[in-house]
PDB file of C-alpha atoms in Angstrom:
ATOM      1  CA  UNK A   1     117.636  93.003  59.295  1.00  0.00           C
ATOM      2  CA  UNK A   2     114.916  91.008  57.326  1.00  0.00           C
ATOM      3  CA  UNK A   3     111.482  92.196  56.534  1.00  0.00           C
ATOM      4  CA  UNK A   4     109.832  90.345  59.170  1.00  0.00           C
ATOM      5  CA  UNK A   5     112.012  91.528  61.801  1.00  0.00           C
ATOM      6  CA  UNK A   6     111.395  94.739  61.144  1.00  0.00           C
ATOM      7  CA  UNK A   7     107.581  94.490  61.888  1.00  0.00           C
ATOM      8  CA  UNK A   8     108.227  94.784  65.791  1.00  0.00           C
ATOM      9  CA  UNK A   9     109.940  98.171  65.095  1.00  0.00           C
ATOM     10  CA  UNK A  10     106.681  99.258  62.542  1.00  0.00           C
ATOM     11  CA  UNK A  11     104.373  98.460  65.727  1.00  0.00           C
ATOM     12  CA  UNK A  12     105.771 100.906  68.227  1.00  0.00           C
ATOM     13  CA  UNK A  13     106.395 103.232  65.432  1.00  0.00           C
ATOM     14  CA  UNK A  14     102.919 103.351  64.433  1.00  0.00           C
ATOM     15  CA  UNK A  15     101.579 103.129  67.535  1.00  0.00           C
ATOM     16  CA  UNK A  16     103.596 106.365  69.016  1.00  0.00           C
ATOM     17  CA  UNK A  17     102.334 107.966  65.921  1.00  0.00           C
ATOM     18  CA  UNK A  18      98.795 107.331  66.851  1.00  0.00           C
ATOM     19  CA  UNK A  19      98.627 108.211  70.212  1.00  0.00           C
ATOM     20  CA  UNK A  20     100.828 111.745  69.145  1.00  0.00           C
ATOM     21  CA  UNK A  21      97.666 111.930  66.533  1.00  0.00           C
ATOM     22  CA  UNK A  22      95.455 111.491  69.374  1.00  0.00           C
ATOM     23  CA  UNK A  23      96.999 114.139  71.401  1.00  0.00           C
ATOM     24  CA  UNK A  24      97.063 116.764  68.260  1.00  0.00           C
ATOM     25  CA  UNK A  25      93.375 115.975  67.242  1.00  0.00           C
ATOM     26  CA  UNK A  26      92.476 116.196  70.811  1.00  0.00           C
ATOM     27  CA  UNK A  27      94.064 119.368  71.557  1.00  0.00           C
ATOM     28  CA  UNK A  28      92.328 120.582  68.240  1.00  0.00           C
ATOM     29  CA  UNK A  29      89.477 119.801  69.065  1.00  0.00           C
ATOM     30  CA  UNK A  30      89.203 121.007  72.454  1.00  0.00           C
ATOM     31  CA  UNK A  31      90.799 123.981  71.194  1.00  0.00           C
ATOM     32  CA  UNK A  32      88.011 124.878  68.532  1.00  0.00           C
ATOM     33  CA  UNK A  33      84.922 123.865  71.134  1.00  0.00           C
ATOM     34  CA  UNK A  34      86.528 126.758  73.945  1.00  0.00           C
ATOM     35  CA  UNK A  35      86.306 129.116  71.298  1.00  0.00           C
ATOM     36  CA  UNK A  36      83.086 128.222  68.999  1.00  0.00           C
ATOM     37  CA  UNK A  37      79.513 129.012  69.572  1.00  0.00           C
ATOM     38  CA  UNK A  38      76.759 126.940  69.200  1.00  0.00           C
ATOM     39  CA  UNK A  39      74.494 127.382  65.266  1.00  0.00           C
ATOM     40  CA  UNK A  40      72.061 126.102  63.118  1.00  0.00           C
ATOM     41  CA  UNK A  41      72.905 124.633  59.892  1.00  0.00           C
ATOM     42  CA  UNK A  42      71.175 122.784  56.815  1.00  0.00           C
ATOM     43  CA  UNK A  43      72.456 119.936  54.656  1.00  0.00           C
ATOM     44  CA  UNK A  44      72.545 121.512  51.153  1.00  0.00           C
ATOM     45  CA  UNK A  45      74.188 118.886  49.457  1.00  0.00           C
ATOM     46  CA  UNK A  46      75.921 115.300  49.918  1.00  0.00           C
ATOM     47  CA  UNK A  47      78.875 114.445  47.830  1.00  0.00           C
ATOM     48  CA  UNK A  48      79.609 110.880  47.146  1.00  0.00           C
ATOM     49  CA  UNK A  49      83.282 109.953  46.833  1.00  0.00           C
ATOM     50  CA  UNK A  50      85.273 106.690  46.132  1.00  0.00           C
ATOM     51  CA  UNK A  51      88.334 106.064  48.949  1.00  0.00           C
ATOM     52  CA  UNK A  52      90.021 102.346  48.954  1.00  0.00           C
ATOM     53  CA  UNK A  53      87.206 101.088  46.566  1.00  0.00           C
ATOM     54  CA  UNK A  54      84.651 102.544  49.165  1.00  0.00           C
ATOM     55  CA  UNK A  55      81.909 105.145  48.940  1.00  0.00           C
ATOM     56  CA  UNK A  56      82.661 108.418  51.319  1.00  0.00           C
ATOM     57  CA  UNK A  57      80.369 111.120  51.943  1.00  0.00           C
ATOM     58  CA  UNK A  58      81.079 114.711  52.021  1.00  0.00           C
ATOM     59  CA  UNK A  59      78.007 116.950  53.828  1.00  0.00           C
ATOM     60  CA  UNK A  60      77.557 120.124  52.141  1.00  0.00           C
ATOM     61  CA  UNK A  61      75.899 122.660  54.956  1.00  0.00           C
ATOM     62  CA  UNK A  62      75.007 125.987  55.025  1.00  0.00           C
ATOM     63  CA  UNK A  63      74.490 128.279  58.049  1.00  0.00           C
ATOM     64  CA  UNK A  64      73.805 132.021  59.016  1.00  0.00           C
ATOM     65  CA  UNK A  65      76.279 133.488  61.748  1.00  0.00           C
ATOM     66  CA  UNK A  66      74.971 135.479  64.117  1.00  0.00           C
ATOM     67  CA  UNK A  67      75.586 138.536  62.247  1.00  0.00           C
ATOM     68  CA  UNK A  68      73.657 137.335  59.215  1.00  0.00           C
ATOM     69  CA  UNK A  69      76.374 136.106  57.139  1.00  0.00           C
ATOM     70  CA  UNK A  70      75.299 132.903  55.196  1.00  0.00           C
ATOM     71  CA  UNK A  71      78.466 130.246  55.082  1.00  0.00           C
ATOM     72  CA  UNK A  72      78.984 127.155  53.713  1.00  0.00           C
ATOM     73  CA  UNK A  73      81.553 124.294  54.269  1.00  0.00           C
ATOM     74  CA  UNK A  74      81.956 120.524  53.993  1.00  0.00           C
ATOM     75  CA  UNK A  75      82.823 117.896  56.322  1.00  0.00           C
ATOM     76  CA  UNK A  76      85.759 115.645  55.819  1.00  0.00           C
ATOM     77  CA  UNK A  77      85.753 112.720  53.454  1.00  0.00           C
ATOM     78  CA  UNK A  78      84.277 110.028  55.357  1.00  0.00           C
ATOM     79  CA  UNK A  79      81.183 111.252  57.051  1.00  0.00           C
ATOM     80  CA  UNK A  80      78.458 108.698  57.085  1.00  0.00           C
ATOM     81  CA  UNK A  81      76.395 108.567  53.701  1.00  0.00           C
ATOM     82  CA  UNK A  82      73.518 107.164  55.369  1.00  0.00           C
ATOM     83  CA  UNK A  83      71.292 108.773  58.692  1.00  0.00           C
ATOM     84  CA  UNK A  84      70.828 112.552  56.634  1.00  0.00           C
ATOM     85  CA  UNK A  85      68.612 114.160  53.807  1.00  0.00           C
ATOM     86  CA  UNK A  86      68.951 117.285  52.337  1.00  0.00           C
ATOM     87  CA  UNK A  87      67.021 119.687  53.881  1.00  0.00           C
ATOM     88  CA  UNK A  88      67.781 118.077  57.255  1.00  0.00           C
ATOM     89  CA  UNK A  89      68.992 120.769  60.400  1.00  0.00           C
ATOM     90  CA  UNK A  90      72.263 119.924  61.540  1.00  0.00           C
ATOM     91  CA  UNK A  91      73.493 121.631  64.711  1.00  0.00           C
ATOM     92  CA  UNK A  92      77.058 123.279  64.121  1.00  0.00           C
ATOM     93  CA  UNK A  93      79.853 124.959  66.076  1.00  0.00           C
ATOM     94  CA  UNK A  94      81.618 127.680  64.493  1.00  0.00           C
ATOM     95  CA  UNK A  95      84.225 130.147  65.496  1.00  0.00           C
ATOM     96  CA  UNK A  96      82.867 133.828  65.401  1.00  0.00           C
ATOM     97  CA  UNK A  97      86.039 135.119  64.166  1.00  0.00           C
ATOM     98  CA  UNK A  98      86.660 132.284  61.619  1.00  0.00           C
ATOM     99  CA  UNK A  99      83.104 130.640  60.522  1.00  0.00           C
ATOM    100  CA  UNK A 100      84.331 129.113  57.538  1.00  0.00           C
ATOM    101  CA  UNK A 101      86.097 126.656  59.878  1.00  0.00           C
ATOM    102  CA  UNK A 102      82.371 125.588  61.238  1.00  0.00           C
ATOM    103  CA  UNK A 103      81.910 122.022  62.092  1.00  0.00           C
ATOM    104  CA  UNK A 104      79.293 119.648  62.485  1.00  0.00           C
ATOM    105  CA  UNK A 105      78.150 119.675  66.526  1.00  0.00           C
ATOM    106  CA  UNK A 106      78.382 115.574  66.240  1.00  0.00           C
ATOM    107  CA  UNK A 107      80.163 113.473  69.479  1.00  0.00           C
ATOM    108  CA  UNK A 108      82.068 111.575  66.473  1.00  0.00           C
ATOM    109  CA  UNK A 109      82.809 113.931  64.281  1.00  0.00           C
ATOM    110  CA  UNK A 110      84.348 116.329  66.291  1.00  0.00           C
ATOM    111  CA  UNK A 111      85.912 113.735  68.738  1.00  0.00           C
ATOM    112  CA  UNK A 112      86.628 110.027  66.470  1.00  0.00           C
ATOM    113  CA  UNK A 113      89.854 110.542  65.653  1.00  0.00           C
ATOM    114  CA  UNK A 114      91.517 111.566  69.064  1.00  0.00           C
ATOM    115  CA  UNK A 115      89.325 108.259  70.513  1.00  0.00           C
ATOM    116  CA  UNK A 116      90.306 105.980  67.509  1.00  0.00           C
ATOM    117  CA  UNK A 117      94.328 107.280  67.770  1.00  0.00           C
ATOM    118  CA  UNK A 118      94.171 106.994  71.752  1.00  0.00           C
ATOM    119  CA  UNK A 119      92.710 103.355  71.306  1.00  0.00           C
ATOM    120  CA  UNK A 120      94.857 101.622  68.994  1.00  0.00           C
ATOM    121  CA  UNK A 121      97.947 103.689  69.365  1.00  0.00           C
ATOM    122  CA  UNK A 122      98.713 102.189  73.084  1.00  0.00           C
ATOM    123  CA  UNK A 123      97.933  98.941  71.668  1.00  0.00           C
ATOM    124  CA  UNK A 124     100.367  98.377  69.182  1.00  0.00           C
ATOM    125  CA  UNK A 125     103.251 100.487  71.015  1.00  0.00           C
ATOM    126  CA  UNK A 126     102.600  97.635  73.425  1.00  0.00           C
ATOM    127  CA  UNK A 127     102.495  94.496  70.936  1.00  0.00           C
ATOM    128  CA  UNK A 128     105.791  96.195  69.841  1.00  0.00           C
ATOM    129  CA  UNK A 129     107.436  96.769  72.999  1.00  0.00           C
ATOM    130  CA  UNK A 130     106.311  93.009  74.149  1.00  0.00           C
ATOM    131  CA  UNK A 131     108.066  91.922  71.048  1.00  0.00           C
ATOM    132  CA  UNK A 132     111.096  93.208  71.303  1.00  0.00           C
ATOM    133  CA  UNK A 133     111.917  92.703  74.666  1.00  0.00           C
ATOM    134  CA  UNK A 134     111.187  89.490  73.695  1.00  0.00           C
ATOM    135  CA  UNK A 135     113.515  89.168  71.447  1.00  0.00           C
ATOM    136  CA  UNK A 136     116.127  91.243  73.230  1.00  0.00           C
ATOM    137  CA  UNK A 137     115.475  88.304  76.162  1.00  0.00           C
ATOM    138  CA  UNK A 138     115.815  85.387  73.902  1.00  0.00           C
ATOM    139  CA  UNK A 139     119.532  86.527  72.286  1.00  0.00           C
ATOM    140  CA  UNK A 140     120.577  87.187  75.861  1.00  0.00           C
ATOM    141  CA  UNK A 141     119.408  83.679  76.506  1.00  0.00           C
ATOM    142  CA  UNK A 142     121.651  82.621  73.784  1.00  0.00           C
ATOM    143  CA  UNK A 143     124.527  84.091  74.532  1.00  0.00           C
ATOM    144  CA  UNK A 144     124.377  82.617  77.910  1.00  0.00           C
ATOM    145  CA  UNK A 145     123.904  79.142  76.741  1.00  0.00           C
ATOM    146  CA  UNK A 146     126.605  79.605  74.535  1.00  0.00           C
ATOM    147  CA  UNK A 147     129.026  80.900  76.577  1.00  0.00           C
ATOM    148  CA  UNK A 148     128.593  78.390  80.015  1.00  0.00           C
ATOM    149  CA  UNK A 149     126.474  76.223  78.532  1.00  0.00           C
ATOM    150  CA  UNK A 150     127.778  72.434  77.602  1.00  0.00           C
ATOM    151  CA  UNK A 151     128.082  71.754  73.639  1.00  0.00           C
ATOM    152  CA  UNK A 152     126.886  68.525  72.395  1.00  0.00           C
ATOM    153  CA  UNK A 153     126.670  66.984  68.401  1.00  0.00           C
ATOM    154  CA  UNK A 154     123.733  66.554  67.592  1.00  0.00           C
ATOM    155  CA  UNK A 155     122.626  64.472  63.981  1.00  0.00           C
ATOM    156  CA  UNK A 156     119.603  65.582  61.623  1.00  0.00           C
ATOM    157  CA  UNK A 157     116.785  63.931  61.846  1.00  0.00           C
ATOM    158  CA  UNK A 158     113.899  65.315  59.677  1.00  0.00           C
ATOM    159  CA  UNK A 159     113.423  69.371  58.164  1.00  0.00           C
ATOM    160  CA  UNK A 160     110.002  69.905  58.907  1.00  0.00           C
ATOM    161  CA  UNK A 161     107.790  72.225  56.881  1.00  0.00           C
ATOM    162  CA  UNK A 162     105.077  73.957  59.457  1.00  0.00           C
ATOM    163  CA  UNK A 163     102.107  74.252  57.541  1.00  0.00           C
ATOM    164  CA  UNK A 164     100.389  75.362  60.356  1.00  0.00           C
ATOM    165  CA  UNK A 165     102.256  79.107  60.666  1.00  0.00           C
ATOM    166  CA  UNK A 166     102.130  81.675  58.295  1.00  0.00           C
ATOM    167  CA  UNK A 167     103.222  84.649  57.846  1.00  0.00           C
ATOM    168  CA  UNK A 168     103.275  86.468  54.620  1.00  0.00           C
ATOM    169  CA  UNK A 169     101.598  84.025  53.012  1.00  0.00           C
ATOM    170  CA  UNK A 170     105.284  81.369  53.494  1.00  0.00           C
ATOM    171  CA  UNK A 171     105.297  78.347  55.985  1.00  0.00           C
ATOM    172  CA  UNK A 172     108.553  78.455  57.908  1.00  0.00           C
ATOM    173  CA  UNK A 173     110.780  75.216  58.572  1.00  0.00           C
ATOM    174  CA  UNK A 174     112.376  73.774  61.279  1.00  0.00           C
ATOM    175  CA  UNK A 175     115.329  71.621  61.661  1.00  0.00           C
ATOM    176  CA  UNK A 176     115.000  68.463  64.507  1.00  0.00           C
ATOM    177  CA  UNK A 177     117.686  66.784  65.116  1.00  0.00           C
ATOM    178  CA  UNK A 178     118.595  63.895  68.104  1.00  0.00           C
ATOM    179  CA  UNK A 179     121.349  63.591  70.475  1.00  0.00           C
ATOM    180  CA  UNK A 180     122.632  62.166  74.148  1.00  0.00           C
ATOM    181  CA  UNK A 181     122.075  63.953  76.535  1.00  0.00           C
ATOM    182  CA  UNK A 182     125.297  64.909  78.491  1.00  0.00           C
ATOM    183  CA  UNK A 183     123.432  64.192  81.933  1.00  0.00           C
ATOM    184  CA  UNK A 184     121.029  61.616  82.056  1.00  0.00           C
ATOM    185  CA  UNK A 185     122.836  59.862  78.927  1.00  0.00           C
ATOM    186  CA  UNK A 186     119.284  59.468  77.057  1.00  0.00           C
ATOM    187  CA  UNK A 187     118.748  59.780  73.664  1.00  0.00           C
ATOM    188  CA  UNK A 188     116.511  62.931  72.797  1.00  0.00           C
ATOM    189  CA  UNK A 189     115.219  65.402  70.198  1.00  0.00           C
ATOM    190  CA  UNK A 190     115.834  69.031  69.964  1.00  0.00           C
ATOM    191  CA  UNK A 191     114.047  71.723  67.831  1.00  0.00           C
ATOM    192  CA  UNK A 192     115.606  74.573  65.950  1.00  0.00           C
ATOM    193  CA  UNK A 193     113.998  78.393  65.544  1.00  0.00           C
ATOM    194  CA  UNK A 194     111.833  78.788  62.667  1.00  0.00           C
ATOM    195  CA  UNK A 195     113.569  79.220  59.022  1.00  0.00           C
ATOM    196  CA  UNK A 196     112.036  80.977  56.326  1.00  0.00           C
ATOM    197  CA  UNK A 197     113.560  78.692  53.831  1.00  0.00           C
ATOM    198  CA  UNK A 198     114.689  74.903  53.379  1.00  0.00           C
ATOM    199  CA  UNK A 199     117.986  74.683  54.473  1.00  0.00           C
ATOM    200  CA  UNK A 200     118.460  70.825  54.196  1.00  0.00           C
ATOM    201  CA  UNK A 201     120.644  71.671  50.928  1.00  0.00           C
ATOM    202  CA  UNK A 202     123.387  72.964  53.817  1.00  0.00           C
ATOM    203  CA  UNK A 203     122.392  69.881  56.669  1.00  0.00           C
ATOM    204  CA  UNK A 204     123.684  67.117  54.185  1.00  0.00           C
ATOM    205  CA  UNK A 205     126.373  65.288  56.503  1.00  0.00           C
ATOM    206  CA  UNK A 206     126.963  67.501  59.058  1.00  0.00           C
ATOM    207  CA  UNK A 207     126.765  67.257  62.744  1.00  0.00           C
ATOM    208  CA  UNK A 208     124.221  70.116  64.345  1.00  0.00           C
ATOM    209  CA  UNK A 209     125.613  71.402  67.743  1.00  0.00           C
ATOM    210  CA  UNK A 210     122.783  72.139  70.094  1.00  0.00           C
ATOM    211  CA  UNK A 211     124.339  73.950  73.924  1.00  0.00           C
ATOM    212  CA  UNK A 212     122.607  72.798  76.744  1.00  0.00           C
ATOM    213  CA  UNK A 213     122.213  74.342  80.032  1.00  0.00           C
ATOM    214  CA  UNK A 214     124.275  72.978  82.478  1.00  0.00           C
ATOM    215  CA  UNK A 215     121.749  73.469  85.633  1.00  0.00           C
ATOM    216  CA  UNK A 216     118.630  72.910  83.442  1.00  0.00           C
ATOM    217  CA  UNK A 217     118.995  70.598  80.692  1.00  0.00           C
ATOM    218  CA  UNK A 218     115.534  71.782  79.558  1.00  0.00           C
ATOM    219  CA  UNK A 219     116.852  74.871  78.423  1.00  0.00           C
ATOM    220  CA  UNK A 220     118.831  74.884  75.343  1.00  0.00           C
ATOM    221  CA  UNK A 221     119.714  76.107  71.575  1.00  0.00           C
ATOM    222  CA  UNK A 222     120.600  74.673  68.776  1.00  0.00           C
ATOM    223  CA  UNK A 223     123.589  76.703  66.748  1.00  0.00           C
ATOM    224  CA  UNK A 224     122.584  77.245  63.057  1.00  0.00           C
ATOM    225  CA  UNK A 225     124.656  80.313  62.353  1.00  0.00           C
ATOM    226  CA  UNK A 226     126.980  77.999  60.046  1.00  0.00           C
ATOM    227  CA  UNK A 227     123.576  77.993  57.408  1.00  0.00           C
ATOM    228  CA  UNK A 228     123.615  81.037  55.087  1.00  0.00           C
ATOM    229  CA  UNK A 229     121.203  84.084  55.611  1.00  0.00           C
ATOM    230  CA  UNK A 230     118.719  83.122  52.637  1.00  0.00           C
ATOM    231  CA  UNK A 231     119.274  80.385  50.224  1.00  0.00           C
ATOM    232  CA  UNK A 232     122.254  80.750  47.729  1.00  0.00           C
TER     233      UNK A 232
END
């Protein structure tokens, strides 16, 4: 299986992965709230980091519990840099029995990542679930055609390069040939799949056979498994 066809398969996988993120954040999350009690904090300190050539904050607060114990922690890496000062308040949650594990009491902070996961994560399982039905559709389609459908020889006509597709940064081709129809006994074109490369090396004075559906001449599919998986 080529690179491109296994993108379908990277959708659903990522997206399942997201939306079982979402559920473990979530659960997390709503975990730590039933158990925390509300604080009052104070940004000591904001730590500038570099991530994927971008700047990241780190907030550096410090809190008393309610016994008196002071405590400091840091956010995660990517907390806003801009919006705080040092010196600011910051409301907090923290776990009595744990209040090292305190947390900033912010909507985002404590709930982003289950939203963000629970967002995307059903999107892509269904761009990849679309896709590959898809594709399971068209090969049944195939088969079909090829197997009560009515055969005809087709000649080349022209290898067109379509400029105006891309995908990893490559045009794909396509191969149009003409034939007679076997029913109304008129002359017409037919189109081929895309190709990722130029396969008129292997078209040079050959006949193209393109099955046609016998109830719906509309329907049909041109037979290029005689051309070589990727150029020799």
């Amino acid at each position: 299986m080529t690179v491109r066809g296994l993108f379908k398969y990277f959708f659903v996988v990522f997206g399942f992965a997201a939306i079982v993120m979402a559920v473990v954040l979530y659960l997390d999350t709503a975990s730590f709230v039933k158990e925390a009690v509300s604080g009052q904090g104070v940004l000591e300190n904001v730590r500038e980091r570099r991530m994927d050539e971008k700047t990241v904050c780190e907030w550096v607060v410090r809190f008393r519990t309610e016994d008196g114990r002071p405590i400091e922690f840091s956010t995660r890496a990517g907390t806003r840099c801009a919006g705080a000062r040092i010196g600011d308040a910051m409301p907090i949650l923290y776990p009595p029995a744990r209040p090292a594990e305190a947390r900033v009491d912010d909507f985002f902070a404590l709930w982003g990542g289950s939203i963000i996961g629970g967002l995307i994560g059903p999107v892509f399982l269904l761009i990849g679930g679309i896709w590959i039905a898809a594709g399971r559709r068209k090969r049944r389609r195939v088969a079909v055609l090829k197997r009560e459908g009515r055969r005809i020889e087709t000649e080349l006509e022209r290898v067109e390069h379509v400029t105006s597709m891309k995908m990893q940064y490559r045009h794909p081709y396509r191969v149009v040939t003409r034939g007679r129809d076997p029913l109304s006994g008129d002359s017409r074109r037919f189109l081929s799949d895309y190709l990722w490369y130029d396969p008129s090396p292997y078209l040079q004075d050959v006949s193209v056979p393109v099955f046609i559906g016998r109830d719906d001449p509309r329907r049909y599919h041109m037979d290029l498994s005689f051309l070589p998986r990727s150029p020799k």
